[in-house]
Amino acid sequence: AALVSLGVWQLQRKVWKEGLIAEVEARARAAPIPLESIPTAWRRADGAGQADFARVVALGHFNHGKELHLLSPQREGAAWMIVTPFETPEGPVLVMRGIVPEALKDPAKRAAGQVGGDITIEGRIRLSEPKGLFTPASDVVKNNWFSRDLGPMQEATGLTETGRRLPFFIELERPVPPGGWPRPQLDAVNLRNDHLQYAITWFALAAVTAAMFGFWAASQMRKTPEA
């Protein structure tokens, strides 16, 4: 009974996850929302999870002098995601501008893309990613980051005014900077949904347990009572 109940619970979780995936995919396809019009909850750390993949449009300017380099390996070799503070009337936000190959990690080698002045950008809200078990610690001094960790990245770029800094990243869609670097790159909407497999596992265990008990009970019934 316990194993069957666990299987049913996983089926309920499957329905919940499918709804969540549909919601996230809808946000990723929707028209961008002006940054000043996003829900109040999205501006709080405890509510930003509702905004993942939502598309936004924002006016502001980049602070290129404080860009961060986040390791982002590509099929063609080592590459780095350029993460740059973007000052907006709504507060500063870190923008994942796109990737550059190792040869262009130095911003002086892609000066054309270091756009100055106010510009309008479109992108998707993204959250921190948990650090993997084998992910090395980021080297803040050398500006080599190995995990997308919002808090430390905000601290490293001086975004310390808690009341104004926005609790998420923006993953840039457009515009592509002059010279093509950094090259915008969007993450796929790929939320894991393994609940059906888990449910099948629990139901299979329940069936095996019931079968084993049946064999045991039958063997007990066939035993000849001692005189």
C-alpha angles and dihedrals in degrees: 000000000000092000093048090049089053090052091051090049090054090052089053089050089051091057090048093049092048089054091049092050091050090050093050093046090051091053091049091053098042125103113271118268119223107253091236090057100053116121116274091239091063090061091063125078091231092052103039091089088075089062103055110137093005111144119236139177120213140180119216145093136272124244096214093177089073101045118145129214117225117188109245111168116208132196090258093053144277116354140166133223110226111223114190134178112248117199114215134167086252093057137279120306132183112242122203095216098183142273133301129189119250090262091061099043089109106080090216088070092058100036093145090067095053093094116194132202130033117327136167117240134188123206149128128274112245132182136216117287119225114250114252123239092252098034110123121234115268117253103229094180093055092037093238111141123189101180133041096243111164101195099052091040091054090049092049091054095045097252093143102135097105095193093059110030112097116238097232146048126251114225105212119236100167156053102036105218122244110278091027096262129148089035111214113241125184126207116236118248096249113155112171117243109182096145095110090056090048091050092050089050093053093046091048091051089049091052093048091048091050091048093049091049089049092053091047093049091048091051091051092052092051094054114109112237114243116251 
